[in-house]
Every structure is written in C-alpha cells, then in structure tokens.
Coordinates of C-alpha atoms and ligand atoms in Angstrom, one line a residue:
X29 CA 255.2 224.3 -16.7
X30 CA 255.9 224.0 -20.4
X31 CA 253.3 224.4 -23.0
X32 CA 252.8 221.6 -25.5
X33 CA 254.3 222.2 -28.9
X34 CA 252.0 222.4 -32.0
X35 CA 253.3 219.0 -33.0
X36 CA 252.5 217.4 -29.6
X37 CA 249.0 218.8 -29.9
X38 CA 248.6 217.5 -33.5
X39 CA 249.6 214.0 -32.4
X40 CA 247.3 214.2 -29.4
X41 CA 244.3 215.1 -31.7
X42 CA 245.3 212.5 -34.2
X43 CA 245.3 209.8 -31.4
X44 CA 241.9 211.0 -30.3
X45 CA 240.4 210.8 -33.8
X46 CA 241.9 207.4 -34.4
X47 CA 240.2 206.1 -31.3
X48 CA 236.8 207.3 -32.4
X49 CA 236.6 210.8 -31.1
X50 CA 235.2 212.6 -34.1
X51 CA 232.9 215.3 -32.8
X52 CA 234.3 218.6 -33.8
X53 CA 233.2 220.5 -30.7
X54 CA 234.6 217.9 -28.4
X55 CA 238.0 217.9 -30.3
X56 CA 238.1 221.7 -30.2
X57 CA 237.5 221.7 -26.4
X58 CA 240.2 219.1 -25.9
X59 CA 242.6 221.1 -28.1
X60 CA 241.9 224.2 -26.0
X61 CA 242.2 222.8 -22.5
X62 CA 245.9 222.0 -21.5
X63 CA 245.8 218.6 -19.8
X64 CA 249.2 219.3 -18.4
X65 CA 247.6 221.8 -15.9
X66 CA 245.7 218.9 -14.3
X67 CA 248.5 216.6 -13.5
X68 CA 251.4 217.2 -11.1
X69 CA 255.2 216.7 -11.0
X70 CA 256.8 214.2 -13.3
X71 CA 253.4 213.1 -14.8
X72 CA 252.9 216.5 -16.3
X73 CA 255.4 215.6 -19.0
X74 CA 253.2 212.7 -20.0
X75 CA 249.9 214.7 -20.2
X76 CA 249.7 214.4 -24.0
X77 CA 250.0 210.6 -24.0
X78 CA 246.7 208.7 -24.3
X79 CA 247.0 207.2 -20.9
X80 CA 245.3 207.5 -17.5
X81 CA 247.8 209.1 -14.9
X82 CA 247.9 209.1 -11.1
X83 CA 246.6 212.2 -9.3
X84 CA 246.3 213.0 -5.5
X85 CA 244.3 210.8 -3.1
X86 CA 245.1 207.6 -4.9
X87 CA 242.8 208.6 -7.9
X88 CA 243.4 208.8 -11.6
X89 CA 242.9 211.3 -14.4
X90 CA 241.1 209.4 -17.1
X91 CA 242.7 208.5 -20.5
X92 CA 242.0 211.4 -22.9
X93 CA 240.4 209.1 -25.6
X94 CA 237.9 207.9 -22.9
X95 CA 237.2 211.5 -21.9
X96 CA 236.5 212.2 -25.5
X97 CA 234.3 209.2 -26.1
X98 CA 232.3 209.9 -22.9
X99 CA 231.9 213.6 -23.7
X100 CA 230.8 212.8 -27.3
X101 CA 228.3 210.2 -26.0
X102 CA 226.8 212.8 -23.7
X103 CA 225.8 215.1 -26.7
X104 CA 226.2 218.3 -24.7
X105 CA 224.5 221.4 -26.1
X106 CA 225.4 225.0 -25.2
X107 CA 222.2 225.5 -23.2
X108 CA 222.8 222.4 -21.0
X109 CA 223.2 222.2 -17.2
X110 CA 225.6 219.3 -16.6
X111 CA 226.4 217.3 -13.5
X112 CA 229.7 215.4 -13.3
X113 CA 230.2 212.9 -10.4
X114 CA 233.9 212.4 -9.8
X115 CA 235.8 215.7 -10.3
X116 CA 239.2 214.1 -9.8
X117 CA 241.8 216.4 -11.5
X118 CA 239.0 218.6 -12.9
X119 CA 240.1 217.9 -16.5
X120 CA 236.8 216.4 -17.6
X121 CA 234.8 219.2 -16.0
X122 CA 237.0 221.8 -17.8
X123 CA 236.2 220.1 -21.2
X124 CA 232.5 220.1 -20.3
X125 CA 232.6 223.8 -19.3
X126 CA 233.5 224.6 -22.9
X127 CA 230.5 222.8 -24.3
X128 CA 227.7 223.5 -21.7
X129 CA 226.1 226.5 -20.1
X130 CA 226.8 225.4 -16.5
X131 CA 228.7 222.5 -14.9
X132 CA 228.4 221.2 -11.4
X133 CA 231.2 218.7 -10.5
X134 CA 231.3 216.7 -7.2
X135 CA 234.0 214.8 -5.5
X136 CA 234.2 213.0 -2.2
X137 CA 237.8 214.2 -1.6
X138 CA 238.0 217.8 -0.4
X139 CA 241.6 218.1 -1.6
X140 CA 240.8 217.2 -5.2
X141 CA 237.9 219.7 -5.2
X142 CA 240.2 222.4 -3.8
X143 CA 243.0 221.8 -6.3
X144 CA 240.5 221.5 -9.3
X145 CA 238.9 224.8 -8.2
X146 CA 242.3 226.6 -8.4
X147 CA 242.9 225.4 -11.9
X148 CA 239.4 226.5 -13.0
X149 CA 240.1 229.9 -11.6
X150 CA 243.5 230.1 -13.3
X151 CA 241.8 229.3 -16.6
X152 CA 238.8 231.6 -15.9
X153 CA 236.3 228.8 -16.3
X154 CA 233.6 230.6 -14.4
X155 CA 230.7 228.4 -15.3
X156 CA 231.9 225.5 -13.1
X157 CA 230.9 224.9 -9.5
X158 CA 233.0 222.3 -7.7
X159 CA 231.4 220.7 -4.6
X160 CA 232.7 218.3 -1.9
X161 CA 230.0 215.7 -1.4
X162 CA 229.1 212.1 -2.0
X163 CA 228.0 212.5 -5.6
X164 CA 225.9 209.3 -5.6
X165 CA 223.2 211.4 -4.1
X166 CA 223.5 213.9 -6.9
X167 CA 223.0 217.6 -6.2
X168 CA 219.2 217.8 -5.5
X169 CA 219.1 221.6 -5.1
X170 CA 220.3 222.1 -8.7
X171 CA 218.3 219.2 -10.2
X172 CA 217.1 218.4 -12.8
X173 CA 220.1 218.2 -15.1
X174 CA 220.1 218.0 -18.8
X175 CA 223.2 215.8 -18.8
X176 CA 224.9 213.7 -16.1
X177 CA 228.4 212.2 -16.4
X178 CA 229.7 209.7 -13.8
X179 CA 233.4 209.1 -13.9
X180 CA 233.6 206.4 -11.3
X181 CA 232.1 202.9 -11.6
X182 CA 228.9 201.9 -9.9
X183 CA 227.3 198.5 -9.9
X184 CA 224.1 200.1 -11.2
X185 CA 223.3 203.7 -12.2
X186 CA 222.6 205.3 -8.8
X187 CA 218.8 205.9 -8.3
X188 CA 219.1 209.5 -7.1
X189 CA 221.1 210.4 -10.3
X190 CA 218.4 208.8 -12.5
X191 CA 215.8 210.8 -10.6
X192 CA 217.7 214.0 -11.2
X193 CA 218.0 213.6 -14.9
X194 CA 215.6 215.8 -16.9
X195 CA 213.1 214.1 -19.3
X196 CA 214.9 214.1 -22.6
X197 CA 218.2 214.0 -20.7
X198 CA 221.2 211.8 -21.1
X199 CA 223.5 210.1 -18.5
X200 CA 226.7 208.4 -19.3
X201 CA 228.0 206.0 -16.5
X202 CA 230.5 203.1 -16.2
X203 CA 228.7 200.1 -14.6
X204 CA 230.1 196.9 -13.2
X205 CA 232.3 195.6 -10.4
X206 CA 235.3 197.9 -9.6
X207 CA 238.0 195.2 -10.0
X208 CA 236.9 194.0 -13.4
X209 CA 236.3 195.5 -16.8
X210 CA 233.2 197.6 -16.7
X211 CA 230.8 198.7 -19.4
X212 CA 230.2 202.3 -20.3
X213 CA 226.5 202.9 -20.8
X214 CA 224.3 205.7 -22.0
X215 CA 221.0 206.2 -20.4
X216 CA 218.3 208.3 -22.1
X217 CA 215.3 209.4 -20.1
X218 CA 212.0 209.9 -22.0
X219 CA 208.4 210.3 -20.8
X220 CA 208.0 206.5 -20.5
X221 CA 211.2 205.7 -18.6
X222 CA 214.8 204.9 -19.3
X223 CA 216.5 203.5 -22.3
X224 CA 219.9 201.9 -21.9
X225 CA 222.7 201.5 -24.5
X226 CA 226.1 199.9 -24.2
X227 CA 229.0 202.0 -25.5
X228 CA 232.2 200.1 -24.8
X229 CA 234.3 198.4 -22.1
X230 CA 236.1 200.7 -19.7
X231 CA 238.0 200.6 -16.4
X232 CA 237.3 203.2 -13.7
X233 CA 238.0 203.6 -10.0
X234 CA 234.9 202.7 -7.9
X235 CA 232.1 205.1 -6.8
X236 CA 232.5 205.0 -3.0
X237 CA 230.1 206.0 -0.3
X238 CA 230.7 209.0 2.0
X239 CA 233.5 211.5 2.1
X240 CA 237.2 210.9 1.7
X241 CA 239.4 211.1 4.8
X242 CA 241.8 213.7 3.5
X243 CA 241.7 217.3 4.7
Ligands
SAH554 N1 236.8 213.0 -14.0 C1 238.1 212.9 -13.4 C2 238.6 211.5 -13.1 C3 237.8 210.8 -12.1 S1 238.5 209.6 -11.1 C4 239.1 213.7 -14.2 O1 238.8 214.3 -15.2 O2 240.3 213.8 -13.7 C5 237.1 209.2 -10.2 C6 236.8 210.2 -9.1 O3 235.6 209.8 -8.5 C7 237.8 210.2 -7.9 O4 238.4 211.5 -7.8 C8 237.0 209.8 -6.7 O5 237.4 210.5 -5.5 C9 235.6 210.2 -7.1 N2 234.5 209.5 -6.4 C10 234.4 208.2 -6.1 N3 233.2 208.0 -5.5 C11 232.6 209.2 -5.4 C12 231.4 209.6 -4.8 N4 230.5 208.8 -4.2 N5 231.0 210.9 -4.9 C13 231.9 211.8 -5.5 N6 233.1 211.5 -6.1 C14 233.4 210.2 -6.0

C-alpha cells in the first residue's frame, strides 16, 4: 500500500473544488482519509481519480466528488448523530466520522460490514458503529438521528428513515429508478413536516430489500 504523494492529494482536492465541493471541513476530512485503504487490488492505484470503483459483493465505492457534495449537503455539525445507509467500502462513513459525534452505518452485505470495520479499526475511527441489516428500516434503537445519508437509490425516501429523522434534521438520498439517472434530494424535517430540495442528478446502485447472500 503506497501513500499518495502530496501532488496527488493536491490534484484530488483541486478536482473536488472544481466540481463544487467548497466546504472547508469536508475538504479537510477528505484530505485526511486515504481513499486507497477502501479499495482493493489493482483499483487501489486509481483511488485518487474522481471515479466510482468496484468493491466486493458487486457494489461500488462512490465517486469522490459525489461523496463531497453529499457530505456538504448534509451540513454535519460536531454534535450530530448520523445514520448512513449503504456502508459499501466504508469510505463515506469514515469521512462522516471526522465531522460528526457518532456515526451508525448499515449494509445488507455482512462481508462489506466486516471489511469496513477492519479499516475503521486500523484508522482508530472509534465513533463509527457498522451494522449488518436492511437499512431501509433504519436503526430504530438509536433513533432519532440528526442527519441521515442514504448511498443507494430508492424510488422514494423510505418511510422508516423519515420517521427516524429528528425535527430540525436533514436527510440526503438519491431517488429514482435504479437503471436510470436518479436525483439527489435533500429532505429537511421541521415541526410542520418535510421540505424537499433537488440537488443534482446522480447514479447509484439500488436500495434492495433483505440481507445479501454472502457470508
Ligand atoms: N457509501 C459507500 C458506497 C455505497 S454503494 C462507500 O462509501 O463506499 C451502496 C451500498 O448500499 C452497497 O454496499 C449495498 O450493499 C448497500 N445497500 C443496498 N441496499 C441496502 C439496504 N436495504 N440496506 C443496507 N444497505 C444496502
């Protein structure tokens, strides 16, 4: 495992900024967390390109600029308890862990959760709890959450997740059919209900029901 050179990191941060990631705290977190630790084999060499890459279980680690834009839209503060649905490689959860008080991250594939946990341990990211479950039900025993980030596409924001969002909370979720371009939306909950904003078009793997079949 080779560490990125300062030049590689500078180009990475430049690419993020040019694609609209301007929040200083988000950029700092992305500078700090080595994306190369979250991808395996030949793909590790491409960790600093602004591209999604394949990970185990037929899933993908999201494109860094999309991670940046989603994290920025979530407006995480250091006191927040955050839920991420779709652990995947664990990269997004690691970024969130630098910005939030506590992160719960859920994936339906036990293998992905196991591998992500071992990277969190190696990086001493002790404020992340990774759970194997169908995240479309949320994590009721830890609700409500100040922030919820869904990194798989649903046709609509899942009801249980809306219910587990604290009043004053924000959820960011890609919505739309899985085989087409989806829309990233931001949902704000206030006393009177939910307010929806479109952020940009995105493409994510689908939010599926039940657990994955791997061991
Ligand atoms: N955030 C990840 C990328 C997510 S890819 C990263 O930083 O690498 C989307 C992930 O959502 C996949 O790992 C997939 O297994 C997971 N997923 C899909 N449906 C799910 C569900 N119902 N509950 C939990 N995870 C789900």
